[in-house]
Short mmCIF file of C-alpha atoms in Angstrom, two decimals:
data_model
loop_
_atom_site.label_atom_id
_atom_site.label_comp_id
_atom_site.label_asym_id
_atom_site.label_seq_id
_atom_site.Cartn_x
_atom_site.Cartn_y
_atom_site.Cartn_z
CA LEU M 1 -0.54 0.52 0.01
CA LYS M 2 1.60 3.35 -1.21
CA HIS M 3 1.32 6.24 1.02
CA LYS M 4 1.32 10.03 0.76
CA SER M 5 0.43 12.54 2.62
CA TRP M 6 0.91 16.24 1.88
CA ALA M 7 -0.50 19.56 2.95
CA MET M 8 -2.45 21.27 0.22
CA GLY M 9 -5.41 23.74 -0.59
CA ASP M 10 -8.84 22.19 -0.67
CA ALA M 11 -10.18 23.82 -3.73
CA GLY M 12 -13.40 22.48 -5.35
CA LEU M 13 -13.44 19.53 -2.89
CA GLY M 14 -17.34 20.85 -1.55
CA PRO M 15 -17.98 22.40 1.28
CA THR M 16 -14.98 23.89 3.58
CA THR M 17 -16.94 24.98 6.68
CA ASN M 18 -19.40 27.88 7.52
CA ALA M 19 -20.57 29.61 11.20
CA ALA M 20 -22.96 26.72 11.86
CA ASP M 21 -19.95 23.88 11.31
CA GLN M 22 -17.28 26.28 13.44
CA GLU M 23 -19.73 26.25 15.96
CA LYS M 24 -20.71 22.32 15.95
CA ALA M 25 -16.90 21.59 15.48
CA SER M 26 -16.58 23.72 19.18
CA GLY M 27 -19.14 21.90 20.74
CA LEU M 28 -17.34 18.24 19.84
CA LYS M 29 -14.23 19.37 21.04
CA GLU M 30 -15.60 20.91 24.39
CA SER M 31 -17.76 17.76 24.95
CA GLY M 32 -14.68 15.36 24.52
CA THR M 33 -12.94 16.90 28.28
CA LYS M 34 -16.19 16.69 29.84
CA VAL M 35 -17.04 13.34 30.14
CA THR M 36 -17.57 11.61 33.31
CA ALA M 37 -15.09 8.76 32.52
CA GLU M 38 -16.28 5.76 33.36
CA GLY M 39 -14.75 3.41 30.22
CA ASP M 40 -11.48 1.67 30.96
CA SER M 41 -9.03 0.69 28.16
CA LYS M 42 -10.48 -2.58 27.37
CA THR M 43 -13.59 -0.06 26.12
CA LEU M 44 -10.91 1.87 24.28
CA ASP M 45 -9.49 -1.57 22.49
CA SER M 46 -13.22 -2.21 21.20
CA PHE M 47 -12.72 0.81 18.42
CA PRO M 48 -11.17 -0.16 15.80
CA ALA M 49 -8.15 2.31 15.04
CA CYS M 50 -8.73 3.11 11.33
CA LEU M 51 -12.21 3.11 9.29
CA VAL M 52 -11.33 4.74 5.84
CA SER M 53 -14.16 4.65 2.85
CA THR M 54 -13.06 4.02 -0.59
CA GLY M 55 -12.92 7.43 -2.15
CA VAL M 56 -12.11 10.89 -1.12
CA PHE M 57 -13.59 11.82 2.13
CA LYS M 58 -13.08 14.45 4.55
CA TYR M 59 -11.36 12.89 7.89
CA VAL M 60 -10.67 13.55 11.70
CA GLN M 61 -8.26 11.93 13.62
CA VAL M 62 -9.05 11.77 17.25
CA HIS M 63 -7.33 10.98 20.92
CA ALA M 64 -9.66 8.59 23.22
CA ILE M 65 -8.32 8.73 26.47
CA ALA M 66 -9.52 5.49 29.10
CA PRO M 67 -9.47 6.88 32.80
CA ASP M 68 -6.07 5.33 33.53
CA GLY M 69 -4.80 7.39 30.76
CA THR M 70 -4.40 5.38 27.78
CA ARG M 71 -4.69 6.41 24.88
CA LYS M 72 -5.46 5.28 21.30
CA VAL M 73 -5.58 7.60 17.86
CA ILE M 74 -8.54 6.53 15.70
CA VAL M 75 -8.71 8.15 12.36
CA ARG M 76 -12.28 8.50 10.60
CA ALA M 77 -13.06 9.16 6.82
CA ALA M 78 -16.44 9.08 5.67
CA PRO M 79 -18.68 10.96 3.25
CA GLY M 80 -19.90 14.14 5.43
CA SER M 81 -20.67 17.64 4.44
CA PHE M 82 -17.95 19.50 7.25
CA HIS M 83 -15.59 17.26 9.70
CA ALA M 84 -17.67 17.46 12.28
CA ASP M 85 -20.57 15.84 10.53
CA VAL M 86 -17.85 13.07 10.21
CA ALA M 87 -16.48 13.38 13.87
CA GLU M 88 -19.74 13.06 15.58
CA PRO M 89 -21.20 9.22 15.09
CA LEU M 90 -17.72 8.35 16.69
CA CYS M 91 -17.33 11.28 19.54
CA GLU M 92 -21.22 10.33 20.57
CA GLU M 93 -19.83 6.47 20.94
CA LEU M 94 -16.86 7.68 22.73
CA ARG M 95 -18.61 9.91 25.37
CA GLU M 96 -21.88 6.92 25.53
CA LYS M 97 -18.76 4.56 26.66
CA GLY M 98 -17.41 6.79 29.02
CA LEU M 99 -14.35 7.52 27.38
CA ARG M 100 -13.01 10.98 26.71
CA TYR M 101 -11.35 12.23 23.85
CA GLU M 102 -9.44 15.50 21.97
CA ILE M 103 -9.54 16.11 18.76
CA PRO M 104 -6.41 17.62 17.27
CA GLY M 105 -7.91 18.17 13.80
CA GLY M 106 -8.77 16.52 10.25
CA GLY M 107 -8.12 17.02 6.45
CA ARG M 108 -8.51 14.74 3.44
CA ILE M 109 -7.80 11.18 2.90
CA ARG M 110 -8.29 9.49 -0.79
CA ARG M 111 -8.07 5.74 -0.63
CA ASP M 112 -7.73 4.25 -3.82
CA ASP M 113 -8.40 0.69 -3.20
CA ASP M 114 -7.65 -0.39 -7.40
CA ASN M 115 -3.95 1.75 -7.03
CA LYS M 116 -3.59 0.83 -3.53
CA GLU M 117 -2.81 4.20 -2.39
CA ILE M 118 -4.05 6.48 0.08
CA GLU M 119 -2.94 9.62 0.27
CA ILE M 120 -3.77 12.18 3.49
CA TYR M 121 -4.14 16.40 3.16
CA GLY M 122 -5.60 19.40 3.70
CA HIS M 123 -6.66 20.30 7.11
CA SER M 124 -10.13 21.35 8.95
CA LYS M 125 -11.28 24.87 9.23
CA GLY M 126 -13.44 23.63 12.27
CA PHE M 127 -10.93 21.44 14.22
CA GLY M 128 -7.52 22.37 12.94
CA MET M 129 -5.01 20.27 11.11
CA PRO M 130 -3.57 17.35 13.03
CA ASP M 131 0.20 15.80 12.55
CA HIS M 132 -1.01 13.60 9.22
CA SER M 133 2.06 11.36 9.71
CA VAL M 134 0.18 9.78 12.60
CA SER M 135 -2.87 9.06 10.94
#
């Protein structure tokens, strides 16, 4: 599997952000720190580290945190108009399981199964740019 990663403009790839998305992203980031931590590292293990749909999609990098301090990087890329739309289902599930989380950022991932390539680039206006090499 070939891997490419670099930052580049997001021109021509659909909506980038608006005031409602900025507010939603901010709320998701804030709510991740307010979870009453009840989950454990086994709960953390139940989340796949990476779920990336085939095609070009917005992605988010989320750092899930168990009460004992164990951390796991989780990447999600899926259809959604905004990065917060991609992050929201994962964040809700993490909160339901009693796990805190941080969202260092997002961007876009292009997954090409025919050519066995993954390209990671760009940034999220709502969440910022994470270290793509971690994703």
